[in-house]
Coordinates of C-alpha atoms in Angstrom, one line a residue:
M1 CA -7.9 55.5 11.8
N2 CA -7.3 57.0 8.3
V3 CA -8.6 54.4 5.9
M4 CA -7.7 56.5 2.9
N5 CA -4.0 56.8 3.9
N6 CA -3.8 53.1 4.6
T7 CA -5.2 52.3 1.1
D8 CA -2.7 54.6 -0.5
E9 CA 0.2 52.8 1.3
L10 CA -1.1 49.4 0.2
K11 CA -1.2 50.6 -3.4
T12 CA 2.5 51.4 -3.2
V13 CA 3.2 47.9 -2.0
V14 CA 1.1 45.9 -4.3
E15 CA 2.3 46.7 -7.8
I16 CA 0.2 44.2 -9.8
P17 CA -3.1 43.1 -8.2
L18 CA -3.9 39.4 -8.4
E19 CA -6.9 38.1 -10.2
L20 CA -9.3 36.6 -7.6
D21 CA -9.4 33.2 -9.3
R22 CA -5.6 32.8 -9.6
L23 CA -2.7 32.1 -7.3
A24 CA 0.6 34.0 -7.5
N25 CA 3.5 32.0 -9.0
N26 CA 5.3 31.6 -5.7
A27 CA 2.0 30.7 -3.9
E28 CA 1.5 27.9 -6.4
E29 CA 5.0 26.6 -5.9
A30 CA 4.4 26.7 -2.1
A31 CA 1.2 24.7 -2.5
R32 CA 3.1 22.1 -4.5
A33 CA 5.8 21.9 -1.8
F34 CA 3.1 21.3 0.8
I35 CA 1.5 18.6 -1.2
A36 CA 4.9 16.8 -1.8
A37 CA 5.9 17.1 1.9
G38 CA 2.6 15.6 3.0
T39 CA 2.8 12.6 0.7
A40 CA 4.4 9.4 2.0
A41 CA 7.9 8.8 0.5
N42 CA 6.8 5.4 -1.1
T43 CA 3.9 7.2 -2.8
V44 CA 6.2 9.9 -4.1
R45 CA 8.6 7.3 -5.5
S46 CA 5.7 5.4 -7.2
Y47 CA 4.4 8.7 -8.7
R48 CA 7.8 9.7 -10.0
S49 CA 8.3 6.3 -11.6
A50 CA 4.9 6.4 -13.2
L51 CA 5.4 10.0 -14.6
T52 CA 8.8 9.0 -15.9
Y53 CA 7.2 6.2 -17.8
W54 CA 4.5 8.4 -19.1
S55 CA 7.1 10.9 -20.3
A56 CA 9.1 8.3 -22.2
W57 CA 6.0 6.7 -23.7
L58 CA 4.5 10.0 -24.9
Q59 CA 7.8 11.0 -26.4
L60 CA 8.2 7.8 -28.4
R61 CA 4.5 7.3 -29.3
Y62 CA 3.5 10.9 -30.0
G63 CA 6.8 12.9 -30.1
R64 CA 5.3 15.0 -27.2
A65 CA 6.6 16.0 -23.8
L66 CA 4.7 15.5 -20.7
G67 CA 3.6 18.9 -19.4
D68 CA 3.0 20.6 -22.7
G69 CA -0.7 20.8 -21.8
P70 CA -3.6 18.5 -20.9
L71 CA -3.8 15.3 -22.8
P72 CA -7.0 14.2 -24.6
D73 CA -8.8 11.1 -23.7
T74 CA -7.6 9.4 -26.9
V75 CA -4.1 9.3 -25.4
A76 CA -5.4 7.5 -22.3
L77 CA -7.3 5.0 -24.6
Q78 CA -4.2 4.4 -26.6
F79 CA -2.2 3.8 -23.3
I80 CA -4.6 1.1 -22.3
L81 CA -4.7 -0.6 -25.7
D82 CA -0.9 -0.4 -25.9
H83 CA -0.2 -2.0 -22.6
L84 CA -3.1 -4.3 -21.6
A85 CA -3.0 -7.8 -23.2
R86 CA -6.3 -8.7 -24.9
P87 CA -7.3 -12.3 -25.7
L88 CA -7.4 -13.4 -29.4
D89 CA -9.6 -16.1 -31.0
N90 CA -6.7 -18.6 -31.1
D91 CA -6.2 -18.4 -27.3
D92 CA -3.2 -16.2 -27.8
W93 CA -2.7 -12.6 -26.4
S94 CA -1.9 -9.4 -28.1
H95 CA -1.3 -5.7 -27.3
L96 CA -0.8 -2.7 -29.6
L97 CA 2.5 -1.3 -28.3
P98 CA 4.9 -1.3 -31.4
P99 CA 7.9 -3.7 -30.7
G100 CA 10.4 -0.9 -31.5
I101 CA 8.9 1.4 -28.9
D102 CA 8.6 -1.5 -26.4
A103 CA 12.3 -2.3 -26.8
A104 CA 13.2 1.4 -26.6
L105 CA 11.4 1.7 -23.2
V106 CA 13.3 -1.2 -21.9
A107 CA 16.6 0.2 -23.2
A108 CA 15.8 3.5 -21.4
K109 CA 15.3 1.5 -18.2
V110 CA 11.8 2.7 -17.6
K111 CA 10.4 -0.7 -18.3
S112 CA 11.8 -3.9 -16.9
K113 CA 11.0 -6.2 -19.8
T114 CA 9.1 -6.1 -23.1
G115 CA 5.5 -7.2 -23.2
A116 CA 2.1 -6.2 -21.8
L117 CA 1.8 -4.7 -18.3
A118 CA -0.3 -6.0 -15.5
F119 CA -3.8 -4.6 -15.0
N120 CA -2.8 -3.1 -11.7
T121 CA 0.2 -1.3 -13.2
V122 CA -1.9 0.2 -15.9
S123 CA -4.6 1.3 -13.5
H124 CA -2.0 2.9 -11.2
R125 CA -0.3 4.8 -14.1
L126 CA -3.7 6.1 -15.2
A127 CA -4.4 7.2 -11.6
V128 CA -1.0 9.0 -11.5
L129 CA -1.8 10.7 -14.8
S130 CA -5.1 11.9 -13.3
K131 CA -3.2 13.3 -10.3
W132 CA -0.8 15.0 -12.6
H133 CA -3.7 16.8 -14.4
Q134 CA -5.3 17.7 -11.1
A135 CA -2.1 19.3 -9.9
N136 CA -2.0 21.4 -13.0
Q137 CA -5.7 22.2 -12.8
W138 CA -6.4 20.5 -16.1
P139 CA -9.3 18.2 -16.8
S140 CA -8.2 14.6 -16.5
P141 CA -8.5 12.4 -19.6
T142 CA -9.0 9.3 -17.4
E143 CA -12.4 10.6 -16.3
A144 CA -13.8 10.3 -19.8
V145 CA -16.6 7.7 -20.1
G146 CA -14.8 5.9 -22.9
V147 CA -11.6 5.5 -20.9
R148 CA -13.4 4.2 -17.8
T149 CA -15.6 1.8 -20.0
L150 CA -12.6 0.4 -21.8
L151 CA -10.7 -0.2 -18.6
R152 CA -13.7 -1.9 -17.1
E153 CA -14.3 -4.1 -20.1
A154 CA -10.6 -5.0 -20.5
R155 CA -10.6 -6.2 -16.9
K156 CA -13.7 -8.4 -17.5
A157 CA -12.1 -9.8 -20.7
Q158 CA -8.9 -10.7 -18.8
S159 CA -10.8 -12.2 -15.9
R160 CA -12.8 -14.4 -18.3
Q161 CA -9.5 -15.8 -19.6
G162 CA -8.3 -16.6 -16.1
V163 CA -6.1 -13.5 -15.5
Q164 CA -6.6 -12.5 -11.9
V165 CA -5.5 -9.3 -10.2
R166 CA -2.5 -10.4 -8.0
K167 CA -2.9 -9.9 -4.3
K168 CA -0.2 -10.5 -1.6
T169 CA -0.7 -13.6 0.5
A170 CA -2.4 -12.7 3.8
A171 CA -0.5 -13.6 6.9
V172 CA -3.3 -15.0 9.0
L173 CA -2.6 -16.7 12.4
E174 CA -1.1 -20.0 11.2
P175 CA 1.4 -18.6 8.6
L176 CA 2.3 -15.8 11.1
Q177 CA 3.2 -18.3 13.7
A178 CA 5.3 -20.1 11.1
L179 CA 7.1 -16.8 10.4
L180 CA 7.8 -16.2 14.1
A181 CA 9.0 -19.8 14.5
T182 CA 12.0 -18.9 12.3
C183 CA 13.1 -16.0 14.5
T184 CA 15.7 -18.0 16.5
D185 CA 18.8 -16.5 14.9
G186 CA 20.1 -14.3 17.7
V187 CA 19.8 -10.6 17.6
R188 CA 18.3 -10.7 14.1
G189 CA 15.6 -13.0 15.2
I190 CA 14.8 -10.8 18.2
R191 CA 14.5 -7.8 16.0
D192 CA 12.5 -9.5 13.3
R193 CA 10.1 -11.1 15.8
A194 CA 9.4 -7.7 17.4
L195 CA 8.9 -6.1 14.0
L196 CA 6.5 -8.8 12.7
L197 CA 4.5 -8.8 15.9
L198 CA 4.2 -5.0 16.2
A199 CA 3.3 -4.7 12.5
W200 CA 0.6 -7.5 12.8
S201 CA -0.7 -7.2 16.4
G202 CA -0.5 -3.5 16.3
G203 CA -3.2 -3.2 13.7
G204 CA -1.6 -4.3 10.5
R205 CA 0.8 -1.4 10.2
R206 CA 2.2 -0.3 6.8
R207 CA 5.9 -0.7 6.3
S208 CA 6.3 3.2 6.1
E209 CA 4.6 3.4 9.6
V210 CA 6.8 0.7 11.0
V211 CA 10.1 2.3 9.8
G212 CA 8.8 5.7 10.9
L213 CA 8.7 4.7 14.6
S214 CA 11.4 6.0 17.0
V215 CA 12.4 4.7 20.3
N216 CA 10.6 7.6 21.9
D217 CA 7.4 6.5 20.3
V218 CA 7.0 3.5 22.5
R219 CA 6.5 3.2 26.3
Q220 CA 5.7 0.4 28.6
L221 CA 2.6 0.3 30.8
D222 CA 3.1 -3.1 32.4
A223 CA 4.7 -6.5 31.7
E224 CA 2.0 -7.4 29.2
T225 CA 1.2 -4.0 27.6
W226 CA 3.1 -1.4 25.6
I227 CA 1.9 1.7 23.8
Y228 CA 3.2 3.0 20.6
T229 CA 2.4 6.4 19.1
L230 CA 1.7 7.0 15.5
G231 CA 2.3 10.3 13.8
A232 CA 1.5 11.2 10.1
T233 CA 0.5 8.2 8.1
K234 CA -0.8 7.5 4.6
T235 CA -4.4 8.1 5.6
D236 CA -3.9 10.5 8.5
N237 CA -1.9 13.6 8.0
S238 CA -3.7 15.7 10.6
G239 CA -0.6 15.9 12.8
V240 CA -2.5 14.5 15.8
R241 CA -0.5 11.7 17.4
R242 CA -2.5 8.5 18.2
E243 CA -1.7 5.9 20.8
M244 CA -2.1 2.2 19.9
P245 CA -1.8 -0.8 22.2
L246 CA 0.6 -3.8 22.0
R247 CA -0.3 -6.7 24.2
G248 CA 0.9 -10.2 25.2
P249 CA 3.5 -11.7 22.8
A250 CA 3.9 -8.5 20.8
A251 CA 4.6 -6.5 24.0
Q252 CA 7.1 -9.1 25.2
A253 CA 8.9 -9.2 21.9
L254 CA 9.2 -5.4 21.8
A255 CA 10.7 -5.4 25.3
A256 CA 13.3 -8.0 24.3
W257 CA 14.3 -6.0 21.2
I258 CA 14.6 -2.7 23.1
E259 CA 16.8 -4.4 25.7
V260 CA 19.1 -5.8 22.9
A261 CA 19.1 -2.6 20.8
A262 CA 20.1 -0.6 23.9
A263 CA 19.0 2.7 22.3
T264 CA 17.5 5.7 24.0
S265 CA 16.6 7.6 20.9
G266 CA 16.6 7.3 17.1
P267 CA 14.8 4.7 14.9
L268 CA 13.1 1.9 16.7
F269 CA 13.9 -0.8 14.2
R270 CA 17.5 -0.7 13.0
R271 CA 19.9 -2.4 10.6
L272 CA 22.3 -4.9 11.8
Y273 CA 26.1 -5.3 11.2
K274 CA 27.7 -8.7 10.7
G275 CA 27.8 -10.5 14.0
G276 CA 24.5 -9.0 15.1
R277 CA 25.8 -5.6 16.2
V278 CA 23.0 -3.1 16.1
S279 CA 23.4 -0.1 13.8
G280 CA 22.2 3.4 14.5
R281 CA 20.6 3.6 11.1
G282 CA 16.9 2.6 10.7
L283 CA 15.4 0.1 8.3
S284 CA 13.9 1.1 5.0
G285 CA 10.5 0.1 3.8
D286 CA 12.0 -2.2 1.2
Q287 CA 14.0 -4.0 4.0
V288 CA 10.8 -4.6 5.9
A289 CA 9.4 -6.3 2.8
R290 CA 12.6 -8.4 2.5
I291 CA 12.4 -9.5 6.1
V292 CA 8.9 -10.8 5.5
Q293 CA 10.0 -12.6 2.4
R294 CA 13.1 -14.1 4.0
R295 CA 11.1 -15.4 7.0
A296 CA 8.5 -16.9 4.6
K297 CA 11.2 -18.6 2.7
L298 CA 12.8 -20.0 5.9
A299 CA 9.4 -21.2 7.0
G300 CA 8.8 -23.0 3.7
L301 CA 5.6 -21.0 3.0
E302 CA 4.3 -20.7 -0.5
G303 CA 2.7 -17.6 -1.8
D304 CA 3.4 -14.0 -2.8
W305 CA 4.7 -12.5 0.4
S306 CA 5.4 -8.8 1.2
A307 CA 5.1 -6.3 4.0
H308 CA 1.4 -5.9 3.0
S309 CA 0.9 -9.5 4.0
L310 CA 0.9 -8.5 7.6
R311 CA -1.7 -5.8 7.1
S312 CA -4.1 -8.0 5.1
G313 CA -3.4 -10.9 7.4
F314 CA -4.4 -8.9 10.4
V315 CA -7.7 -7.9 8.9
T316 CA -8.5 -11.3 7.5
E317 CA -7.8 -13.0 10.9
A318 CA -9.9 -10.4 12.6
G319 CA -12.8 -11.5 10.3
R320 CA -12.1 -15.1 11.1
Q321 CA -12.3 -14.4 14.8
G322 CA -15.5 -12.4 14.5
V323 CA -14.0 -9.0 15.6
P324 CA -16.4 -6.2 14.8
L325 CA -15.4 -4.3 11.6
G326 CA -15.5 -0.9 13.5
E327 CA -12.9 -2.2 16.0
V328 CA -10.7 -3.5 13.2
M329 CA -10.8 -0.2 11.3
A330 CA -10.0 1.7 14.5
M331 CA -6.8 -0.3 14.7
T332 CA -5.9 -0.2 11.0
E333 CA -7.0 3.4 10.5
H334 CA -8.5 2.4 7.1
R335 CA -10.7 5.3 5.9
S336 CA -12.5 3.3 3.2
V337 CA -14.8 0.5 4.2
G338 CA -14.6 -0.8 0.7
T339 CA -10.8 -1.2 0.9
V340 CA -10.9 -3.3 4.1
M341 CA -14.1 -5.3 3.5
G342 CA -12.5 -7.6 0.9
Y343 CA -10.1 -9.1 3.4
F344 CA -12.5 -8.9 6.4
Q345 CA -15.3 -10.8 4.6
A346 CA -12.9 -13.4 3.4
G347 CA -11.9 -14.1 7.0
S348 CA -15.5 -14.0 8.1
L349 CA -16.6 -16.5 5.6
L350 CA -13.9 -18.9 6.6
G351 CA -15.5 -19.2 10.0
S352 CA -19.0 -19.2 8.8
R353 CA -21.3 -22.0 9.8
A354 CA -22.9 -21.7 6.3
S355 CA -19.6 -22.9 4.8
R356 CA -19.7 -26.1 6.9
L357 CA -23.2 -27.4 6.4
L358 CA -22.1 -30.7 5.1
E359 CA -19.7 -31.2 8.0
N360 CA -22.5 -30.4 10.5
T361 CA -24.8 -33.0 8.7
K362 CA -22.0 -35.6 9.0
A363 CA -21.5 -34.8 12.6
E364 CA -25.2 -35.3 13.4
E365 CA -25.2 -38.6 11.5
T366 CA -22.2 -40.0 13.4
G367 CA -23.2 -38.5 16.7
A368 CA -19.9 -36.7 17.0
N369 CA -19.8 -33.4 18.6
L370 CA -16.7 -31.9 16.9
E371 CA -15.7 -28.5 15.6
V372 CA -13.3 -28.4 12.7
H373 CA -11.5 -25.1 12.1
P374 CA -11.2 -24.2 8.4
Y375 CA -7.5 -23.8 8.6
S376 CA -6.8 -26.8 10.9
T377 CA -6.2 -30.4 10.0
E378 CA -7.3 -31.7 13.4
A379 CA -10.8 -31.8 14.9
K380 CA -11.1 -30.2 18.3
A381 CA -13.7 -31.6 20.8
R382 CA -16.0 -28.9 22.1

């Protein structure tokens, strides 16, 4: 093997050597394409919306375009002060965004209405700005100590004034049963019942995971058990397909829907035409959310309902019933213990004996031997 000849040939092919710490332009574009393709569609939409807002706000506030270069931490600080309401001494609220700019953002349709933004919205847009800087290999202004301190203290100030971070209502067992009780309207009810039970009993599936399932992703083991297969999800993009169980009522509901849908391929959960005729088109994530909201309204349930209610409800109910956290996370595929613990602990505490000390004392005094479930209005004899 003639090493010298091979080296000469390579020199004629590579006209401009790359620097070791830099990517070629086309390689950088390819890397961006991989990142975009590996990100859930809902996440991409939320990123796009946040960056559109940043672009409009920067132009109006600073006369600067997003992408001109890294932003200093003062811009992130100003964004927080412009958009988060702070309490005043007279019990009123104020934020620093000039009314003219506020109105212009609404007119440009990047903001739904004038006024301060919710804490969660501001936090999300700061997180997207950080992602944007990371993608461009710039230092993120949101990591500055001053920015993180201001955001933390602003949250405390709002909390002291009674402003709480909004969470979707968790569909624990009783409200879930109320949702299912409304699914009596023919084909639509059969579909919605199967969807609700798969999303809930199948491990609190995200709406993107539910609409991503195809008919070929499910198979029946016996009358009481089905298996469904998950591919890429928000927290698992490894490409390894994982099988999850569906048992009892969830398995029965899925069997009923598949029989009615009469499909051998394509989306598992489909849109319906008038008259209950099944379409070949799959549901969208937004339609899953609307199904949950519609069923909650029909059931007369109060609260802030969404597709996420099924996921949080599954975890909360598992905590109520004392299911080990590891088993819960194996089903939900949560990667962060901190993310799942809030719901799990809330459910665990609802069933805790420590929360019923007075009831236990009264039971001893009256000689009764009763167990009162924290969500039940009736005492059940042991």
